């Protein structure tokens, strides 16, 4: 079932790839950003003074929901037919989380071919791979946080409201970009360590809240 | 499958949607729930399926209490409201996706059922382009395709043409012959008269005498 959902959203990954490519192209040609900085902007919305960079980050948060929406809709809105077959809400919840992790991972992986198509293979020469990996992992953790927020909000509100809410959330989180979610590095330093644990803590809290809400969903309905 | 509902009460906010329900549903029978809109028919079906928890009382399925010993009846097919699965997948893809979960039914069997209901398995149209009747047929197929012991059907004949309604009657009577338990609601007296061995009347969340 997981693969069938991923297969059904292939066109969404293609659209995401095109979007990422255009974004990287603009950041490279217009803003003259280095490759790693471009990825960091995509994931974290750093340098908030420029509205273009805010737009890039908001776009990324919307793309996360764009690829996740099928799984969330199937498991949360049309859950009866799925639920009775899995036989427990816990299994459905875990399956949804597994699909979200896979779908978000694939979305972040889509960044790699987009970089290649925009910056070309030469951009990788002399690149700090560990740093780039750190930024990508940060982006993945951010995707998971937004996906879980999406789940939590979808249980309570309509999808349109959730999308609007997510834009607001993305804008708000730019204000807190000093947390530096996309600054996670493989190299031990205090800031990176802190931001990594902040991410995991947020994810844990969101898992807990979404599980509680899904369990209580019948009462909400 | 034997289902026993004991002193079941469900409240949502200040409204009592099911009020002290007591009933027994046995194998080899078709039960009809009849009542006006808002009388609690769908809520009772949800209770039998384990989709809601009671404030008081319990539902016992083959000796096991729902929401305590088991979450849902072990072998159940269900339609509640108009099924609207993933709109950008075809009918066959949606059915295969659900079938993937338990792997009890083959693709060939799904195609066969689709053809029985007058749907073309090779139809490339996605579910959101289906008519209401076609979606309802997909709903019925997903409910029966795994040959469940218990069928819970909320207005299964909605939006279906006469020919399909009669086909579904035939399929449900076949299910009954195989010893299954079927509980359904319908606003059409003809459906109830043709199918049901017992009819239960509901009014304001209570089972009442006709």
Short mmCIF file of C-alpha atoms in Angstrom, two decimals:
data_model
loop_
_atom_site.label_atom_id
_atom_site.label_comp_id
_atom_site.label_asym_id
_atom_site.label_seq_id
_atom_site.Cartn_x
_atom_site.Cartn_y
_atom_site.Cartn_z
CA UNK A 1 0.00 0.00 0.00
CA UNK A 2 2.89 2.35 0.85
CA UNK A 3 4.40 1.86 -2.60
CA UNK A 4 1.03 2.30 -4.27
CA UNK A 5 0.64 5.69 -2.56
CA UNK A 6 4.19 6.71 -3.52
CA UNK A 7 3.58 5.53 -7.10
CA UNK A 8 0.34 7.47 -7.28
CA UNK A 9 2.15 10.73 -6.46
CA UNK A 10 5.05 10.38 -8.90
CA UNK A 11 3.81 13.39 -10.86
CA UNK A 12 3.95 15.41 -7.64
CA UNK A 13 7.63 14.58 -7.22
CA UNK A 14 8.22 15.60 -10.83
CA UNK A 15 6.46 18.92 -10.19
CA UNK A 16 8.52 19.34 -6.99
CA UNK A 17 11.70 18.65 -8.97
CA UNK A 18 10.76 21.34 -11.50
CA UNK A 19 9.94 23.79 -8.71
CA UNK A 20 13.23 23.10 -6.89
CA UNK A 21 15.15 23.49 -10.17
CA UNK A 22 13.56 26.88 -10.86
CA UNK A 23 14.15 28.00 -7.26
CA UNK A 24 17.84 26.99 -7.42
CA UNK A 25 18.19 28.62 -10.80
CA UNK A 26 16.82 31.91 -9.42
CA UNK A 27 18.98 31.72 -6.29
CA UNK A 28 22.06 31.02 -8.39
CA UNK A 29 21.55 33.40 -11.30
CA UNK A 30 19.66 36.29 -9.65
CA UNK A 31 20.81 36.16 -6.05
CA UNK A 32 24.21 34.59 -6.75
CA UNK A 33 24.05 32.19 -3.82
CA UNK A 34 26.42 29.25 -3.35
CA UNK A 35 24.92 25.78 -3.58
CA UNK A 36 24.84 24.97 0.16
CA UNK A 37 23.39 28.38 1.00
CA UNK A 38 20.64 27.86 -1.58
CA UNK A 39 19.66 24.56 0.04
CA UNK A 40 19.74 26.20 3.44
CA UNK A 41 17.45 28.99 2.21
CA UNK A 42 15.03 26.43 0.80
CA UNK A 43 14.80 24.61 4.11
CA UNK A 44 15.14 27.39 6.58
CA UNK A 45 14.23 30.74 5.06
CA UNK A 46 17.42 32.39 6.32
CA UNK A 47 18.08 36.04 5.49
CA UNK A 48 14.48 37.02 6.08
CA UNK A 49 14.95 40.56 4.85
CA UNK A 50 14.34 39.47 1.28
CA UNK A 51 10.78 38.58 0.42
CA UNK A 52 12.01 36.28 -2.36
CA UNK A 53 13.76 34.09 0.22
CA UNK A 54 10.69 34.02 2.44
CA UNK A 55 8.68 32.92 -0.60
CA UNK A 56 11.17 30.08 -1.27
CA UNK A 57 10.78 28.74 2.25
CA UNK A 58 6.98 29.05 2.21
CA UNK A 59 6.98 27.22 -1.12
CA UNK A 60 8.95 24.38 0.44
CA UNK A 61 6.54 24.04 3.36
CA UNK A 62 3.64 23.91 0.90
CA UNK A 63 5.36 21.27 -1.23
CA UNK A 64 5.67 19.09 1.88
CA UNK A 65 1.91 19.16 2.29
CA UNK A 66 1.40 18.74 -1.46
CA UNK A 67 3.15 15.35 -1.44
CA UNK A 68 1.70 14.31 1.91
CA UNK A 69 -1.91 15.17 1.28
CA UNK A 70 -2.89 11.85 -0.37
CA UNK A 71 -1.69 9.72 2.50
CA UNK A 72 -3.15 12.05 5.10
CA UNK A 73 -6.47 12.21 3.27
CA UNK A 74 -6.66 8.45 2.90
CA UNK A 75 -5.74 7.69 6.49
CA UNK A 76 -7.60 10.48 8.20
CA UNK A 77 -10.58 11.41 6.09
CA UNK A 78 -11.53 8.14 4.45
CA UNK A 79 -10.18 6.15 7.34
CA UNK A 80 -13.10 3.75 7.87
CA UNK A 81 -12.22 1.51 4.93
CA UNK A 82 -8.53 1.53 5.80
CA UNK A 83 -9.11 1.30 9.53
CA UNK A 84 -11.27 -1.83 9.52
CA UNK A 85 -8.68 -3.60 7.38
CA UNK A 86 -5.73 -2.71 9.60
CA UNK A 87 -7.89 -3.59 12.62
CA UNK A 88 -6.43 -1.00 14.98
CA UNK A 89 -6.02 2.75 15.10
CA UNK A 90 -2.46 2.29 16.33
CA UNK A 91 -1.50 0.37 13.16
CA UNK A 92 -3.14 3.03 11.00
CA UNK A 93 -1.29 5.77 12.86
CA UNK A 94 2.06 3.98 12.51
CA UNK A 95 1.41 3.26 8.83
CA UNK A 96 0.60 6.92 8.23
CA UNK A 97 3.82 7.97 9.96
CA UNK A 98 5.84 5.44 7.92
CA UNK A 99 4.35 6.78 4.68
CA UNK A 100 4.95 10.40 5.74
CA UNK A 101 8.60 9.63 6.54
CA UNK A 102 9.11 7.93 3.18
CA UNK A 103 7.27 10.60 1.20
CA UNK A 104 9.19 13.44 2.92
CA UNK A 105 12.49 11.61 2.48
CA UNK A 106 11.81 11.27 -1.24
CA UNK A 107 10.90 14.95 -1.43
CA UNK A 108 14.19 15.98 0.18
CA UNK A 109 16.06 13.54 -2.08
CA UNK A 110 14.43 15.35 -5.04
CA UNK A 111 16.63 18.32 -4.12
CA UNK A 112 19.73 16.45 -5.43
CA UNK A 113 18.71 16.19 -9.12
CA UNK A 114 17.32 19.73 -8.91
CA UNK A 115 20.75 20.95 -7.74
CA UNK A 116 22.41 19.08 -10.61
CA UNK A 117 20.06 20.52 -13.19
CA UNK A 118 20.53 24.08 -11.89
CA UNK A 119 24.12 24.25 -10.67
CA UNK A 120 25.63 21.46 -12.78
CA UNK A 121 28.09 18.78 -11.72
CA UNK A 122 30.93 21.30 -11.36
CA UNK A 123 29.26 22.87 -8.33
CA UNK A 124 30.01 19.72 -6.33
CA UNK A 125 33.79 20.20 -6.69
CA UNK A 126 35.28 21.34 -3.44
CA UNK A 127 31.87 21.16 -1.76
CA UNK A 128 31.70 20.28 1.91
CA UNK A 129 29.60 17.14 1.54
CA UNK A 130 29.14 16.71 5.30
CA UNK A 131 27.79 20.24 5.55
CA UNK A 132 25.38 19.68 2.67
CA UNK A 133 24.24 16.37 4.19
CA UNK A 134 23.65 18.16 7.47
CA UNK A 135 21.49 20.75 5.75
CA UNK A 136 19.54 18.01 3.93
CA UNK A 137 18.95 16.11 7.18
CA UNK A 138 17.79 19.37 8.73
CA UNK A 139 15.42 19.81 5.80
CA UNK A 140 14.10 16.30 6.32
CA UNK A 141 13.47 16.91 10.03
CA UNK A 142 11.71 20.14 9.14
CA UNK A 143 9.56 18.26 6.62
CA UNK A 144 8.58 15.76 9.31
CA UNK A 145 7.67 18.56 11.71
CA UNK A 146 5.47 20.22 9.10
CA UNK A 147 3.89 16.90 8.10
CA UNK A 148 2.98 16.19 11.71
CA UNK A 149 1.56 19.69 12.10
CA UNK A 150 -0.40 19.00 8.94
CA UNK A 151 -1.79 15.79 10.46
CA UNK A 152 -2.70 17.48 13.72
CA UNK A 153 -4.44 20.37 11.96
CA UNK A 154 -6.19 18.13 9.40
CA UNK A 155 -7.86 16.16 12.20
CA UNK A 156 -9.40 19.39 13.48
CA UNK A 157 -9.91 21.60 10.42
CA UNK A 158 -10.69 21.47 6.70
CA UNK A 159 -7.78 21.02 4.27
CA UNK A 160 -8.04 24.57 2.89
CA UNK A 161 -7.76 26.03 6.36
CA UNK A 162 -4.81 23.75 7.03
CA UNK A 163 -2.97 24.98 3.92
CA UNK A 164 -3.58 28.60 4.91
CA UNK A 165 -2.51 27.75 8.45
CA UNK A 166 0.68 26.14 7.18
CA UNK A 167 1.62 29.30 5.26
CA UNK A 168 1.12 31.31 8.43
CA UNK A 169 3.16 28.74 10.36
CA UNK A 170 5.98 28.93 7.80
CA UNK A 171 6.03 32.73 8.04
CA UNK A 172 6.04 32.58 11.82
CA UNK A 173 8.85 30.05 11.92
CA UNK A 174 11.00 32.36 9.77
CA UNK A 175 10.85 34.70 12.72
CA UNK A 176 12.40 31.93 14.76
CA UNK A 177 14.95 30.97 12.13
CA UNK A 178 17.72 31.57 14.65
CA UNK A 179 16.89 28.09 15.93
CA UNK A 180 18.65 27.10 12.73
CA UNK A 181 16.89 23.86 11.96
CA UNK A 182 18.75 23.58 8.67
CA UNK A 183 22.07 24.26 10.37
CA UNK A 184 22.38 20.73 11.72
CA UNK A 185 25.88 19.48 11.11
CA UNK A 186 27.72 16.23 11.49
CA UNK A 187 30.40 18.20 13.26
CA UNK A 188 29.86 18.54 16.98
CA UNK A 189 29.30 22.10 18.06
CA UNK A 190 26.97 23.48 20.64
CA UNK A 191 24.48 25.26 18.37
CA UNK A 192 24.10 22.32 16.02
CA UNK A 193 23.65 19.96 18.96
CA UNK A 194 20.97 22.17 20.45
CA UNK A 195 19.01 22.64 17.23
CA UNK A 196 19.08 18.89 16.54
CA UNK A 197 17.61 18.13 19.94
CA UNK A 198 15.04 20.90 19.58
CA UNK A 199 13.94 19.24 16.32
CA UNK A 200 13.63 15.81 17.89
CA UNK A 201 11.78 17.24 20.87
CA UNK A 202 9.29 19.04 18.61
CA UNK A 203 8.81 15.84 16.57
CA UNK A 204 8.20 13.78 19.72
CA UNK A 205 5.65 16.25 21.04
CA UNK A 206 3.88 16.34 17.67
CA UNK A 207 3.81 12.53 17.47
CA UNK A 208 2.24 12.42 20.89
CA UNK A 209 -0.34 15.12 20.09
CA UNK A 210 -1.27 13.59 16.70
CA UNK A 211 -1.67 10.12 18.25
CA UNK A 212 -3.89 11.53 21.00
CA UNK A 213 -5.97 13.48 18.48
CA UNK A 214 -6.40 10.57 16.09
CA UNK A 215 -7.52 8.41 18.99
CA UNK A 216 -10.08 11.02 19.95
CA UNK A 217 -11.14 11.68 16.36
CA UNK A 218 -14.59 10.10 16.68
CA UNK A 219 -15.47 12.57 19.42
CA UNK A 220 -14.30 15.48 17.27
CA UNK A 221 -16.47 14.31 14.37
CA UNK B 1 -21.05 -13.98 13.47
CA UNK B 2 -23.19 -13.13 16.51
CA UNK B 3 -23.38 -9.55 17.70
CA UNK B 4 -24.99 -8.54 20.93
CA UNK B 5 -25.64 -4.92 21.86
CA UNK B 6 -26.18 -4.42 25.58
CA UNK B 7 -27.54 -1.21 27.15
CA UNK B 8 -25.61 0.86 24.62
CA UNK B 9 -25.74 4.62 25.11
CA UNK B 10 -23.74 7.16 23.17
CA UNK B 11 -23.75 10.87 23.86
CA UNK B 12 -22.10 13.54 21.75
CA UNK B 13 -21.97 16.78 23.67
CA UNK B 14 -25.38 17.19 25.29
CA UNK B 15 -27.19 15.09 22.65
CA UNK B 16 -27.92 11.41 23.26
CA UNK B 17 -27.51 9.87 19.81
CA UNK B 18 -28.01 6.27 20.94
CA UNK B 19 -30.18 5.66 23.97
CA UNK B 20 -29.99 2.35 25.83
CA UNK B 21 -29.94 0.09 22.76
CA UNK B 22 -30.36 -3.65 23.24
CA UNK B 23 -30.33 -5.99 20.24
CA UNK B 24 -28.96 -9.30 18.98
CA UNK B 25 -27.83 -9.96 15.41
CA UNK B 26 -27.34 -13.57 14.37
CA UNK B 27 -25.63 -15.33 11.45
CA UNK B 28 -27.55 -16.32 8.37
CA UNK B 29 -29.88 -13.34 8.59
CA UNK B 30 -30.40 -9.96 7.00
CA UNK B 31 -31.40 -7.18 9.39
CA UNK B 32 -32.93 -3.89 8.28
CA UNK B 33 -32.68 -0.66 10.28
CA UNK B 34 -35.50 1.72 9.48
CA UNK B 35 -36.11 5.28 10.65
CA UNK B 36 -36.23 8.88 9.57
CA UNK B 37 -33.05 10.88 8.95
CA UNK B 38 -31.29 11.61 12.23
CA UNK B 39 -32.98 8.74 14.08
CA UNK B 40 -29.62 7.14 14.89
CA UNK B 41 -29.40 4.38 12.23
CA UNK B 42 -25.94 5.33 10.99
CA UNK B 43 -24.70 5.87 14.54
CA UNK B 44 -25.88 2.38 15.51
CA UNK B 45 -24.05 0.95 12.48
CA UNK B 46 -20.92 2.81 13.57
CA UNK B 47 -21.33 1.36 17.06
CA UNK B 48 -21.66 -2.18 15.67
CA UNK B 49 -18.54 -1.64 13.57
CA UNK B 50 -16.54 -0.44 16.58
CA UNK B 51 -16.07 3.00 15.06
CA UNK B 52 -17.39 4.78 18.15
CA UNK B 53 -17.00 4.08 21.86
CA UNK B 54 -20.06 3.97 24.11
CA UNK B 55 -20.59 6.12 27.16
CA UNK B 56 -22.43 3.17 28.67
CA UNK B 57 -23.02 -0.41 27.59
CA UNK B 58 -21.11 -2.64 25.19
CA UNK B 59 -21.09 -4.51 21.91
CA UNK B 60 -20.07 -8.16 22.03
CA UNK B 61 -18.98 -9.88 18.83
CA UNK B 62 -18.65 -13.66 19.04
CA UNK B 63 -17.97 -13.39 22.77
CA UNK B 64 -15.39 -10.60 22.44
CA UNK B 65 -16.16 -7.07 23.59
CA UNK B 66 -15.55 -4.30 21.07
CA UNK B 67 -13.09 -1.61 22.13
CA UNK B 68 -11.86 -3.90 24.90
CA UNK B 69 -10.95 -7.37 23.60
CA UNK B 70 -10.93 -6.32 19.94
CA UNK B 71 -11.03 -2.95 18.15
CA UNK B 72 -13.23 -4.08 15.26
CA UNK B 73 -15.12 -7.23 14.28
CA UNK B 74 -12.58 -9.61 12.77
CA UNK B 75 -14.13 -10.04 9.35
CA UNK B 76 -16.24 -7.07 8.32
CA UNK B 77 -17.22 -5.24 5.15
CA UNK B 78 -18.73 -1.80 5.52
CA UNK B 79 -20.21 1.12 3.65
CA UNK B 80 -20.96 4.22 5.65
CA UNK B 81 -21.69 7.38 3.68
CA UNK B 82 -20.70 7.67 0.02
CA UNK B 83 -17.22 6.14 -0.38
CA UNK B 84 -14.81 8.67 -1.84
CA UNK B 85 -11.32 7.24 -1.72
CA UNK B 86 -8.36 8.71 -3.58
CA UNK B 87 -9.88 10.85 -6.32
CA UNK B 88 -6.86 10.79 -8.62
CA UNK B 89 -6.70 6.99 -8.81
CA UNK B 90 -8.92 4.78 -10.96
CA UNK B 91 -11.59 2.58 -9.39
CA UNK B 92 -9.41 -0.51 -9.82
CA UNK B 93 -6.36 1.20 -8.30
CA UNK B 94 -8.40 2.27 -5.27
CA UNK B 95 -9.75 -1.24 -4.76
CA UNK B 96 -6.30 -2.78 -5.21
CA UNK B 97 -4.88 -0.39 -2.66
CA UNK B 98 -7.43 -1.53 -0.07
CA UNK B 99 -6.96 -5.18 -1.07
CA UNK B 100 -3.19 -4.80 -0.54
CA UNK B 101 -3.74 -4.37 3.20
CA UNK B 102 -5.06 -7.85 3.95
CA UNK B 103 -4.14 -9.63 0.71
CA UNK B 104 -7.26 -11.79 0.87
CA UNK B 105 -8.48 -11.05 -2.63
CA UNK B 106 -6.78 -11.28 -6.02
CA UNK B 107 -6.78 -8.62 -8.73
CA UNK B 108 -8.66 -11.08 -10.98
CA UNK B 109 -11.45 -11.34 -8.40
CA UNK B 110 -11.65 -7.54 -8.09
CA UNK B 111 -11.90 -7.21 -11.89
CA UNK B 112 -14.57 -9.90 -11.96
CA UNK B 113 -16.62 -8.04 -9.32
CA UNK B 114 -16.22 -4.76 -11.19
CA UNK B 115 -17.53 -6.39 -14.35
CA UNK B 116 -20.46 -7.88 -12.41
CA UNK B 117 -21.36 -4.35 -11.37
CA UNK B 118 -21.02 -3.04 -14.91
CA UNK B 119 -17.73 -1.24 -14.28
CA UNK B 120 -14.81 -1.60 -16.67
CA UNK B 121 -11.61 -2.49 -14.76
CA UNK B 122 -9.59 -1.00 -17.64
CA UNK B 123 -11.44 2.32 -17.38
CA UNK B 124 -8.71 4.98 -17.18
CA UNK B 125 -11.02 7.57 -15.64
CA UNK B 126 -10.07 8.54 -12.11
CA UNK B 127 -12.48 8.19 -9.21
CA UNK B 128 -13.27 11.91 -9.01
CA UNK B 129 -14.70 11.68 -12.53
CA UNK B 130 -17.00 8.80 -11.54
CA UNK B 131 -20.71 9.45 -11.10
CA UNK B 132 -22.28 9.03 -7.67
CA UNK B 133 -23.69 5.67 -8.71
CA UNK B 134 -20.30 4.43 -9.90
CA UNK B 135 -18.69 5.51 -6.62
CA UNK B 136 -21.40 3.66 -4.76
CA UNK B 137 -20.64 0.52 -6.79
CA UNK B 138 -16.95 0.84 -5.86
CA UNK B 139 -18.10 1.16 -2.25
CA UNK B 140 -20.15 -2.02 -2.43
CA UNK B 141 -17.30 -3.90 -4.12
CA UNK B 142 -14.80 -2.88 -1.43
CA UNK B 143 -17.29 -4.03 1.22
CA UNK B 144 -17.89 -7.49 -0.25
CA UNK B 145 -14.62 -8.27 -2.05
CA UNK B 146 -12.91 -9.93 0.91
CA UNK B 147 -15.92 -12.15 1.58
CA UNK B 148 -16.46 -10.85 5.15
CA UNK B 149 -18.54 -12.62 7.81
CA UNK B 150 -20.32 -9.39 8.73
CA UNK B 151 -21.66 -6.80 6.30
CA UNK B 152 -22.68 -3.38 7.57
CA UNK B 153 -24.28 -1.33 4.82
CA UNK B 154 -25.58 2.20 5.28
CA UNK B 155 -27.92 3.08 2.42
CA UNK B 156 -26.12 0.74 -0.02
CA UNK B 157 -28.70 1.27 -2.77
CA UNK B 158 -28.33 5.06 -2.91
CA UNK B 159 -27.76 6.35 -6.44
CA UNK B 160 -27.91 2.85 -7.97
CA UNK B 161 -30.01 2.03 -11.02
CA UNK B 162 -32.75 -0.58 -10.82
CA UNK B 163 -30.69 -3.29 -12.53
CA UNK B 164 -27.76 -2.87 -10.12
CA UNK B 165 -30.08 -2.78 -7.09
CA UNK B 166 -31.44 -6.17 -8.09
CA UNK B 167 -27.90 -7.48 -8.62
CA UNK B 168 -26.92 -6.33 -5.13
CA UNK B 169 -30.04 -7.98 -3.69
CA UNK B 170 -28.91 -11.24 -5.30
CA UNK B 171 -25.35 -10.91 -3.97
CA UNK B 172 -26.58 -10.13 -0.46
CA UNK B 173 -28.95 -13.11 -0.47
CA UNK B 174 -26.02 -15.29 -1.57
CA UNK B 175 -24.03 -13.91 1.37
CA UNK B 176 -26.92 -14.78 3.68
CA UNK B 177 -27.01 -18.35 2.33
CA UNK B 178 -23.32 -18.67 3.16
CA UNK B 179 -24.16 -17.95 6.81
CA UNK B 180 -23.07 -14.30 6.96
CA UNK B 181 -24.65 -11.57 9.07
CA UNK B 182 -25.93 -8.56 7.14
CA UNK B 183 -27.18 -5.33 8.71
CA UNK B 184 -28.37 -2.57 6.42
CA UNK B 185 -30.36 0.63 6.30
CA UNK B 186 -32.57 1.78 3.48
CA UNK B 187 -35.28 4.36 2.94
CA UNK B 188 -36.93 2.12 0.34
CA UNK B 189 -39.56 -0.26 1.65
CA UNK B 190 -38.96 -2.55 -1.30
CA UNK B 191 -35.33 -3.17 -0.34
CA UNK B 192 -36.32 -4.00 3.21
CA UNK B 193 -39.24 -6.23 2.14
CA UNK B 194 -37.13 -8.16 -0.36
CA UNK B 195 -34.07 -8.70 1.76
CA UNK B 196 -34.64 -8.49 5.46
CA UNK B 197 -35.55 -11.29 7.85
CA UNK B 198 -35.93 -8.86 10.73
CA UNK B 199 -36.59 -5.14 10.78
CA UNK B 200 -35.64 -2.81 13.63
CA UNK B 201 -37.24 0.62 13.87
CA UNK B 202 -35.35 3.59 15.23
CA UNK B 203 -36.58 6.91 16.56
CA UNK B 204 -34.54 9.59 18.30
CA UNK B 205 -31.69 7.20 19.09
CA UNK B 206 -33.92 4.45 20.47
CA UNK B 207 -35.14 1.14 19.12
CA UNK B 208 -38.93 1.28 19.05
CA UNK B 209 -41.81 -1.00 18.19
CA UNK B 210 -43.25 -0.48 14.68
#
